[in-house]
Backbone as a ProteinNet text record, in pm:
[ID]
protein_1_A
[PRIMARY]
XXXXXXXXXXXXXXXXXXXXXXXXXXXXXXXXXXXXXXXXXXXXXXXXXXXXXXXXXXXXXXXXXXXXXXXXXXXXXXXXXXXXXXXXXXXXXXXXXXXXXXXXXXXXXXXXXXXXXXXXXXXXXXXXXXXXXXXXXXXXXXXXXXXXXXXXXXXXXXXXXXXXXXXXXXXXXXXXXXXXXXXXXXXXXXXXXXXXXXXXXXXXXXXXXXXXX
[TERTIARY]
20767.9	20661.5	20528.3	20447.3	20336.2	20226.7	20211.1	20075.3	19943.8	19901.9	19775.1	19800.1	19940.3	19942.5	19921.5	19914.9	19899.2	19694	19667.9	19521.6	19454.7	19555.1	19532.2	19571.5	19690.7	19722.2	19647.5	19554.2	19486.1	19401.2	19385.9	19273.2	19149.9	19103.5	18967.9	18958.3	19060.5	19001.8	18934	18795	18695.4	18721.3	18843.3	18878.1	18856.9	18726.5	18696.7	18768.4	18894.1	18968	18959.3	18875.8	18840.9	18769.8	18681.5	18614.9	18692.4	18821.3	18943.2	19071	19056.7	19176.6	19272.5	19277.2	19392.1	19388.9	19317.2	19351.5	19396.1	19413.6	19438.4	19322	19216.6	19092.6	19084.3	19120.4	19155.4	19253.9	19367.9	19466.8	19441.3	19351.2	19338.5	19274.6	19156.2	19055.7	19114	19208.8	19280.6	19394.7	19414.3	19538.4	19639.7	19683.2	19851.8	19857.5	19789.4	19847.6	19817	19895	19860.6	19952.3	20049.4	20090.2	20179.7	20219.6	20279.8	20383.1	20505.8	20610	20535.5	20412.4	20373.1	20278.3	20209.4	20180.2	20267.1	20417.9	20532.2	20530.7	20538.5	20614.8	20524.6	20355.3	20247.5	20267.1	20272.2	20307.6	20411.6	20486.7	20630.1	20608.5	20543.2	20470.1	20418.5	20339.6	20234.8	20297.8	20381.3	20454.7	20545.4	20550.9	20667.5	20521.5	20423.9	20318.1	20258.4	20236.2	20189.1	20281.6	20413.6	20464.5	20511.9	20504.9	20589.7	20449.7	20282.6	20201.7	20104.3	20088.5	20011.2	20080.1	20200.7	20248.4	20264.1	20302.4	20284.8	20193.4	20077.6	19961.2	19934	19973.9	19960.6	20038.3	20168.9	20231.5	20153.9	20180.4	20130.6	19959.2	19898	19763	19796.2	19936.1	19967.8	20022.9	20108.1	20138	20086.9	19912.7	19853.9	19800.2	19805.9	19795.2	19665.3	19590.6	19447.1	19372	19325.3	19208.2	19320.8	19434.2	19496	19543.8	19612.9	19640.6	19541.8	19410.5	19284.3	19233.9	19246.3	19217.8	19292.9	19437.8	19563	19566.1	19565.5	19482.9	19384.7	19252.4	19148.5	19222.1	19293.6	19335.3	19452.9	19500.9	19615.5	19529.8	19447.1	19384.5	19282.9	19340.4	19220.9	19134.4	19233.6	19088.4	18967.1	18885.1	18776.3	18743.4	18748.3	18798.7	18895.2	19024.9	19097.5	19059.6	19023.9	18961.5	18835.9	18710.7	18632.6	18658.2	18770.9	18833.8	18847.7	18946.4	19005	18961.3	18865.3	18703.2	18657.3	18630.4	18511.7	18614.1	18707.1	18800.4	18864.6	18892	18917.6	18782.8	18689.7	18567.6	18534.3	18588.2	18552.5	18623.1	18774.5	18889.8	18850.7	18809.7	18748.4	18652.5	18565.7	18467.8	18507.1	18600.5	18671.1	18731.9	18825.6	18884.7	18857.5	18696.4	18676.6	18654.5	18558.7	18538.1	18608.9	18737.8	18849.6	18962.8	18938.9	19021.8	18942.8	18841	18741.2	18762.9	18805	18839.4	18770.6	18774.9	18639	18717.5	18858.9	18951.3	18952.8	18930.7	18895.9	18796.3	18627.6	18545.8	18522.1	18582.9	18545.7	18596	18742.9	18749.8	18641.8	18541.5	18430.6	18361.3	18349.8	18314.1	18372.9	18529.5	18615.6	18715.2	18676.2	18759.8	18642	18713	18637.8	18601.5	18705.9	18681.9	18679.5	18811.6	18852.5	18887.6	18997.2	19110.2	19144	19169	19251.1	19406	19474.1	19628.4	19549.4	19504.3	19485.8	19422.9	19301.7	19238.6	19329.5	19379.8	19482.7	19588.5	19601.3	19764.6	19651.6	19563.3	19511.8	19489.3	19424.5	19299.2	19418.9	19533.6	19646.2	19740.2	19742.1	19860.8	19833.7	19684.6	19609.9	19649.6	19632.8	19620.7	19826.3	19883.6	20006.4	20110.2	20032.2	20101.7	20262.9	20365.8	20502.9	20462.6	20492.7	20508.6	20573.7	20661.5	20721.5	20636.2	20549.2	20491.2	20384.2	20354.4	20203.9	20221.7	20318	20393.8	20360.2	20467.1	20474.3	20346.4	20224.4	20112.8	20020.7	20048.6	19934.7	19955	20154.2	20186.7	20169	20211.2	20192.9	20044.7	19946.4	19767.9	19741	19802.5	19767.8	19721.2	19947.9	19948.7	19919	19922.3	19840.8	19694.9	19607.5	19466.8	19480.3	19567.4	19602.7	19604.1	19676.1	19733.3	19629.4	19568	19416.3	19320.7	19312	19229.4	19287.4	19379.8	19461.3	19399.4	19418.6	19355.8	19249.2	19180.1	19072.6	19017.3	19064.4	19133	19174.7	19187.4	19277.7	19407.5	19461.1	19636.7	19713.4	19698.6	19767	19690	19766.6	19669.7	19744.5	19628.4	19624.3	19808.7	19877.1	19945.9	20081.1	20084.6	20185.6	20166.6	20095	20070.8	20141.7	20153.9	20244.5	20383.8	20397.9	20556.9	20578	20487.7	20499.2	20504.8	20424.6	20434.1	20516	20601.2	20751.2	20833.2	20891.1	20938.5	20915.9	20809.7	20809.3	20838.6	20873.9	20922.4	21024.1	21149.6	21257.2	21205.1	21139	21053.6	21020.8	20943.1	20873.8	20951.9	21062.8	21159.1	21231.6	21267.4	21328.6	21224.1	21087.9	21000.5	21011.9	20997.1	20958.3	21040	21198.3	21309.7	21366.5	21286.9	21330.6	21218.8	21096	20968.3	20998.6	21071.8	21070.3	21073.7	21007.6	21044.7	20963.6	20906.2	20857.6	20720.8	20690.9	20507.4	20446.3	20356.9	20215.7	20258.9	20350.5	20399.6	20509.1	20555.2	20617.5	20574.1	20425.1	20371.5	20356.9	20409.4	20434.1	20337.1	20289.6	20251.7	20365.1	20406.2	20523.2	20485.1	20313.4	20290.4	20169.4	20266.4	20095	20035.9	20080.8	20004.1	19907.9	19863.3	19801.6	19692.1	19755.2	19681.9	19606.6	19609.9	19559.1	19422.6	19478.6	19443	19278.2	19319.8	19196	19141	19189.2	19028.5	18941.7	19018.4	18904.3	18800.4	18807	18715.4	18575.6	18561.5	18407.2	18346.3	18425.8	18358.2	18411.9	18470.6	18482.7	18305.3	18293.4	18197	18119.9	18204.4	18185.1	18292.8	18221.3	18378.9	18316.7	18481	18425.5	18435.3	18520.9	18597.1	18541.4	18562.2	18471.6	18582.1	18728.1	18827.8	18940
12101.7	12124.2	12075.2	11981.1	11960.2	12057.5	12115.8	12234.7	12208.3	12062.8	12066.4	12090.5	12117	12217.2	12317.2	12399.3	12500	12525.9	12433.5	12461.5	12392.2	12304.6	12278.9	12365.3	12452	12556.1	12678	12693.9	12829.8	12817.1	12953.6	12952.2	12927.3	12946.8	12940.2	12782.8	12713.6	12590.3	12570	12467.3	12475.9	12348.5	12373.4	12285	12275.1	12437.3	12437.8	12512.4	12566.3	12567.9	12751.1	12786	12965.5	12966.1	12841.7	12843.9	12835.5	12800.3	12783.1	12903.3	12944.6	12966.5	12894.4	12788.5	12737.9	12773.7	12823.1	12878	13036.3	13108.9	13223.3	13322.3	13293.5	13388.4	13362.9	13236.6	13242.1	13323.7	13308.1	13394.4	13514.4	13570.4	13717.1	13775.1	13680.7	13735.8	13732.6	13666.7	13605.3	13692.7	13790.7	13930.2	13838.1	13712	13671.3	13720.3	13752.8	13750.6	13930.3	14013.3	14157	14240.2	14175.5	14236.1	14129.6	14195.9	14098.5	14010.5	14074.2	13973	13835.4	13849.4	13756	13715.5	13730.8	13644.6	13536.2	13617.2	13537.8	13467.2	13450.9	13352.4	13233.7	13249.6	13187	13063.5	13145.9	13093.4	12982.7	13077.9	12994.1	12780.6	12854.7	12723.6	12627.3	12677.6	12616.2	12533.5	12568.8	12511.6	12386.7	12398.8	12282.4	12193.6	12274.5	12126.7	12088.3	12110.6	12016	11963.1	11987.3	11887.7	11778	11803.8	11671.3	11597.8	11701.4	11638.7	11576.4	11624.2	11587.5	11537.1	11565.4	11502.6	11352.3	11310.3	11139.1	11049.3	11154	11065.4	11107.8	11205	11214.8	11102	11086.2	10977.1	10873.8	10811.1	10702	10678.3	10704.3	10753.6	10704.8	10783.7	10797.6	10676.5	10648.4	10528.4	10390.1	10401.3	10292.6	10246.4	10322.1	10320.3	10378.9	10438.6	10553.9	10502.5	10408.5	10396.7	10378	10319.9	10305.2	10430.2	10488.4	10659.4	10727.2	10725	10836.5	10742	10617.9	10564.9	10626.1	10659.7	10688.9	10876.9	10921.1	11084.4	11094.9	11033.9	11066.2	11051.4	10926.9	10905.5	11033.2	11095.1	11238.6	11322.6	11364.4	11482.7	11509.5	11506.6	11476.7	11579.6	11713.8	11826.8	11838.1	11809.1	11833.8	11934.5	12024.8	12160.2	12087.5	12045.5	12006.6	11881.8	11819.6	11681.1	11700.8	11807.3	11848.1	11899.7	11992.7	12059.7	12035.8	11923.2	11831.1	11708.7	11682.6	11563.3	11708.6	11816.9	11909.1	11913.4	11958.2	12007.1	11914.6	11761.7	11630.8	11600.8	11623.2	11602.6	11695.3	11777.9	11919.1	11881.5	11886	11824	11758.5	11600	11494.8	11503.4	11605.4	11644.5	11750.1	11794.4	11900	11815.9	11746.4	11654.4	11513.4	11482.9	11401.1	11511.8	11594.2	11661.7	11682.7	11746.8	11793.4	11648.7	11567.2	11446	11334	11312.3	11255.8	11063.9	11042.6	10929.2	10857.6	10702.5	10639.1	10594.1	10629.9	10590.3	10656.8	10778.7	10917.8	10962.2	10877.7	10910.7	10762.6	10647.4	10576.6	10670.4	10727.5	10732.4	10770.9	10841.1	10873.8	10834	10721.6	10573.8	10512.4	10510.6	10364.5	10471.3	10618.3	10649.4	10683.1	10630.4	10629.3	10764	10834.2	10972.3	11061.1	11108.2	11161.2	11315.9	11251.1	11380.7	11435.8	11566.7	11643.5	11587	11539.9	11531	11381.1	11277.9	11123.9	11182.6	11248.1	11275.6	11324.9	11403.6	11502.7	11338	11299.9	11214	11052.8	11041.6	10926	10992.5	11048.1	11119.9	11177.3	11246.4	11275.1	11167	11013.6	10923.8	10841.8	10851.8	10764.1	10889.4	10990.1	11078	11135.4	11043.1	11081.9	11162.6	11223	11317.5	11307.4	11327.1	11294.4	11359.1	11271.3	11247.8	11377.4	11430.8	11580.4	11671.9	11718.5	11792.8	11795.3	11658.7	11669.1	11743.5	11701	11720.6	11867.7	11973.1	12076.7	12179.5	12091.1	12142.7	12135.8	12078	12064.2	12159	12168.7	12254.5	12395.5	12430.3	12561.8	12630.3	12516.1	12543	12598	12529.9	12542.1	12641	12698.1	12829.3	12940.8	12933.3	13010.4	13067.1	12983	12974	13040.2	13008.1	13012.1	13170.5	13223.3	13371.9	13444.8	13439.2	13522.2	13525.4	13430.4	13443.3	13537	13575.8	13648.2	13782.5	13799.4	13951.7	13953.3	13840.7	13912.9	13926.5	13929.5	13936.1	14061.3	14118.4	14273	14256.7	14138	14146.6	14242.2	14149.7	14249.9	14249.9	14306.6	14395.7	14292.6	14288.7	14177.4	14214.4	14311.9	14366.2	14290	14295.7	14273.7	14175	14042.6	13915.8	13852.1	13939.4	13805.2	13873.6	13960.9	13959.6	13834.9	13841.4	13730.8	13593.1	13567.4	13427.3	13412.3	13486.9	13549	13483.2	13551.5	13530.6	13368.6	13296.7	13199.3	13016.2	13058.6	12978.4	12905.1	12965.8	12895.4	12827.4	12839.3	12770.6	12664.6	12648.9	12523	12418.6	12457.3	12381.1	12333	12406	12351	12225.6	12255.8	12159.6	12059.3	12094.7	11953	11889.4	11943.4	11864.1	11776.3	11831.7	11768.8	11689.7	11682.8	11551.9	11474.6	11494.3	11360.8	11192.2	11162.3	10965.8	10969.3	11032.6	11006	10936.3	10858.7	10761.2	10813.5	10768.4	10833.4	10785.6	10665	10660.2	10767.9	10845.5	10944.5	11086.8	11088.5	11255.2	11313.9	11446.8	11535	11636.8	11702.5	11844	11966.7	12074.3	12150.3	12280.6	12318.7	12423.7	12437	12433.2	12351.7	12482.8	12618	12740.5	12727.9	12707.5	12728.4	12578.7	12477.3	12392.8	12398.6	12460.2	12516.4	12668.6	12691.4	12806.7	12804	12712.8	12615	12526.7	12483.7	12399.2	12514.5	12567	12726.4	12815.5	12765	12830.8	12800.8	12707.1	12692	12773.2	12827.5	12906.8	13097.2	13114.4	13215.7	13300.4	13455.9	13473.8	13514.3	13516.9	13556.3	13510.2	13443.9	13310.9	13421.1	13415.7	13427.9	13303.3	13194.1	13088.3	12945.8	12860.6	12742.5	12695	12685	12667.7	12756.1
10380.9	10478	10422.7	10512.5	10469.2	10491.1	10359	10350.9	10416.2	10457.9	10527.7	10654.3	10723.8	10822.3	10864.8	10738.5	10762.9	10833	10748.8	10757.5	10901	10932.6	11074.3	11159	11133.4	11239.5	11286.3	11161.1	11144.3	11247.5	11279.2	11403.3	11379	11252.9	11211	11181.4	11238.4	11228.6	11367.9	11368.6	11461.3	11558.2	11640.7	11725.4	11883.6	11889	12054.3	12126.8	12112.5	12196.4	12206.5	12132.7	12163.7	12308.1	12316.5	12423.7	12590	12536	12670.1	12722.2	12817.3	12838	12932.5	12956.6	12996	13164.8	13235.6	13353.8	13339	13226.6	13252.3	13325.4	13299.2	13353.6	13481.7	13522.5	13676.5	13773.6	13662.8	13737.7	13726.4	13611.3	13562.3	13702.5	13771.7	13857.6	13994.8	13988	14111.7	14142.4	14063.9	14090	13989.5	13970.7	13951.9	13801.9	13763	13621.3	13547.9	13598	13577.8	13494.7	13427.3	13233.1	13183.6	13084.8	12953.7	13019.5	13154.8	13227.5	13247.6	13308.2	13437.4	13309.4	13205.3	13059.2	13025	12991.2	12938.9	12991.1	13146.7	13219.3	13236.3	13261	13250.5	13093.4	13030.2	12877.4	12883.2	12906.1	12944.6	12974.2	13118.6	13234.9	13104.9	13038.8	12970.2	12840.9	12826.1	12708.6	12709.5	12870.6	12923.6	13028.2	13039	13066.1	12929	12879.2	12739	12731.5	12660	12643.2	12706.3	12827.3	12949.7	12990.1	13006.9	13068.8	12915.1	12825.8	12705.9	12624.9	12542.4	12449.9	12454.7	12561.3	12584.5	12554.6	12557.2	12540.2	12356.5	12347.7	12186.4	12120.1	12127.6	12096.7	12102.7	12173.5	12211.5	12145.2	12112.6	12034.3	11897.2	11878.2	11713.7	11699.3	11751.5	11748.9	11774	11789.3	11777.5	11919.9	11975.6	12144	12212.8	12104.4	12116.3	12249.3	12293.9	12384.3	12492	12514.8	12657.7	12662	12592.8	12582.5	12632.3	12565.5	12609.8	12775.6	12803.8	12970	13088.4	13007.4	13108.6	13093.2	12994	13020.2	13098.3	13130.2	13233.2	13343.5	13355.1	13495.6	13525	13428.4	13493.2	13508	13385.4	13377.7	13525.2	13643.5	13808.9	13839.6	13721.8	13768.9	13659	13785.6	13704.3	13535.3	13587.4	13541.4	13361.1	13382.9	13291.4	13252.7	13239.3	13198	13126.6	13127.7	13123.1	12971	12985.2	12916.1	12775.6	12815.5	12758.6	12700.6	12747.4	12627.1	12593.8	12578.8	12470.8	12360.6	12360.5	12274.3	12175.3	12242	12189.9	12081.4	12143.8	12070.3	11954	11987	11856.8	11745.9	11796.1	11709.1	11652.2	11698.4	11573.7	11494.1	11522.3	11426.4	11306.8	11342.3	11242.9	11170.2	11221	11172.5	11044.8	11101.7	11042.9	10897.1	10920.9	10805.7	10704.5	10754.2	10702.2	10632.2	10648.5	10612.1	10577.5	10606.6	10504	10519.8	10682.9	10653.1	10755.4	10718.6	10795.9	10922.4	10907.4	11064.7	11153.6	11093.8	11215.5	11277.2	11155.9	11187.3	11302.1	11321.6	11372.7	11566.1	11542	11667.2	11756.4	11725.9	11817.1	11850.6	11834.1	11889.2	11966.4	11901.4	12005.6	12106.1	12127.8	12231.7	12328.9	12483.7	12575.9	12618.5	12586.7	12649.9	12558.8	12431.5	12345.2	12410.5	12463.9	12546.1	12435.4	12397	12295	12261.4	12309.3	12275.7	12218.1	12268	12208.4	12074.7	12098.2	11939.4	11810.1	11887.8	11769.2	11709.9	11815.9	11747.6	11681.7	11745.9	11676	11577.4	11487.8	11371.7	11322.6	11273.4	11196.8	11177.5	11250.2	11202.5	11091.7	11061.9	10955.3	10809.1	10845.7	10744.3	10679.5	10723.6	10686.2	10750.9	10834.6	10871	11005.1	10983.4	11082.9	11213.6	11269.5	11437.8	11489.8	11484.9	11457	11477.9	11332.6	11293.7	11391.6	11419	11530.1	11642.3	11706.7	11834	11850.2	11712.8	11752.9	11702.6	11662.3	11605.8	11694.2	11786.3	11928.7	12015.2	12077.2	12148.4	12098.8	12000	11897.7	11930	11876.4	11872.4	12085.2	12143.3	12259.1	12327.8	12286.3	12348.5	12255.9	12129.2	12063	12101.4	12140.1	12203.9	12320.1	12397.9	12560.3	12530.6	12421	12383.9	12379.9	12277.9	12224.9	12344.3	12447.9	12548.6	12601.1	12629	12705.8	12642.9	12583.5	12483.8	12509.1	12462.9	12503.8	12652.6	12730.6	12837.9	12902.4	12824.9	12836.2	12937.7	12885.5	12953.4	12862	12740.7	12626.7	12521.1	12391.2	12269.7	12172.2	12064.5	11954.5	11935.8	11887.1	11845.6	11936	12025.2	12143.6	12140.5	12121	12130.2	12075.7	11947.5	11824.1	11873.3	11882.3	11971	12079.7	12138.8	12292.9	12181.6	12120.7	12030.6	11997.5	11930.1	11892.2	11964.6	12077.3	12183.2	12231	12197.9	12259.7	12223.6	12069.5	11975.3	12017.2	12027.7	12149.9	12296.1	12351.8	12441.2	12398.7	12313.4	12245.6	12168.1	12114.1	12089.8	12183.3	12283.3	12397.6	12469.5	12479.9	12583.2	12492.5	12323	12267.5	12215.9	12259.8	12213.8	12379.4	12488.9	12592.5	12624.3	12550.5	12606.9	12465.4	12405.8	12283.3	12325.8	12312.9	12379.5	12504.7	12559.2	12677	12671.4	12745.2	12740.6	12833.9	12830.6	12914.1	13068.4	13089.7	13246.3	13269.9	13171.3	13206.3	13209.8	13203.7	13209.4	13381	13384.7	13471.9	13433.5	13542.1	13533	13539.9	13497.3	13495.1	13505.2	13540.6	13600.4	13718.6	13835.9	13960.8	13979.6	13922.2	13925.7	13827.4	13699.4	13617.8	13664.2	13698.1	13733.4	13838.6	13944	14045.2	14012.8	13946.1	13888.7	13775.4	13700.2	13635.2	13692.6	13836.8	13886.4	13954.8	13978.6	14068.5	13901.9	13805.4	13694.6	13728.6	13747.3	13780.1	13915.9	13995.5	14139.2	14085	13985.1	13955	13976.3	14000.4	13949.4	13851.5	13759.5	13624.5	13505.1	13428.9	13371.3	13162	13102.1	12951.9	12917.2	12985.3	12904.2	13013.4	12943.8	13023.5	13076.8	13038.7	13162	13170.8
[MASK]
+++++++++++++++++++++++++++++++++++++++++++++++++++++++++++++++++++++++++++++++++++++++++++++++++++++++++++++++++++++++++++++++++++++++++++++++++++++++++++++++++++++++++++++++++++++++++++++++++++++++++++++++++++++

């Protein structure tokens, strides 16, 4: 196992994404999302859209593809709301990133990406630094719903405590999404939850938001 994973996984790494919940505060205000079942299953959703709707474009990034990857993410990403999202967080990433890896290939991306979607940033700015295609994959999806989780708490769905059970629980999930989006390109990204997606373009008319999506 490569140990600078670990330090990418940690939450206290400063990748933006405290500032997101994913559409959960929408559903929170919106009645759909009212205990840990209707969490899981939310979660669930979320694990099989990254990987079918984001991972493609991470690939493809890593593999040398960064600016048509981050052109063809704006053009999926249509809600406002998620696209929005998705350049702050891309952008945070590379600044953590550059810091943290110290290299003039990562620091260039913030320049040569047009947008710097989170899945293009993550997979461009880790393929220079060594790191397996694998590991990225399940370090993006992992970070996601991890994030997606803690909003939730704080949230008052569920308690710090009950969370890492649900994280628990959701490990088999994530192997399943990211053993069934393996090989797929950015002409093959799907959305795989139109509730949560629906759900996060209504964040901005909320009347009272903790999370910016």
């Amino acid at each position: 196992m490569d140990g600078r994973l670990l330090q990418l996984a940690d939450s206290a790494f400063p990748a933006g994404s405290f500032a997101h919940s994913s559409g959960l505060e929408a559903l929170r205000q919106l009645g759909q999302l009212t205990g840990e079942a209707a969490l899981s299953l939310r979660l669930e959703e979320l694990c099989w859209s990254l990987s079918l709707g984001a991972l493609p474009f991470l690939v493809a990034a890593f593999q040398g593809e960064a600016r048509a990857a981050d052109e063809a993410s704006d053009a999926f990403l249509s809600s406002h709301v998620a696209n929005r999202a998705s350049r702050a967080q891309g952008q945070a990433f590379l600044l953590a990133a550059e810091a943290m890896l110290a290299l003039p290939a990562v620091t260039a991306l913030r320049a040569e990406l047009p947008c710097g979607h989170v899945a293009v940033a993550m997979g461009a700015a880790l393929a220079p630094a060594g790191f397996l295609l694998d590991d990225v994959r399940r370090l993006f999806v992992f970070g996601a719903v991890r994030s997606a989780l803690s909003a939730a708490v704080r949230l008052g769905v569920t308690g710090p405590l009950r969370a890492q059970r649900v994280l628990f629980d959701l490990h088999p999930v994530m192997a399943r999404a990211l053993e069934a989006s393996a090989g797929r390109s950015p002409g093959d990204a799907v959305s795989a939850s139109p509730l949560l997606d629906l759900a996060q373009a209504a964040q901005d008319r909320l009347y009272s938001r903790l999370f910016q999506s």
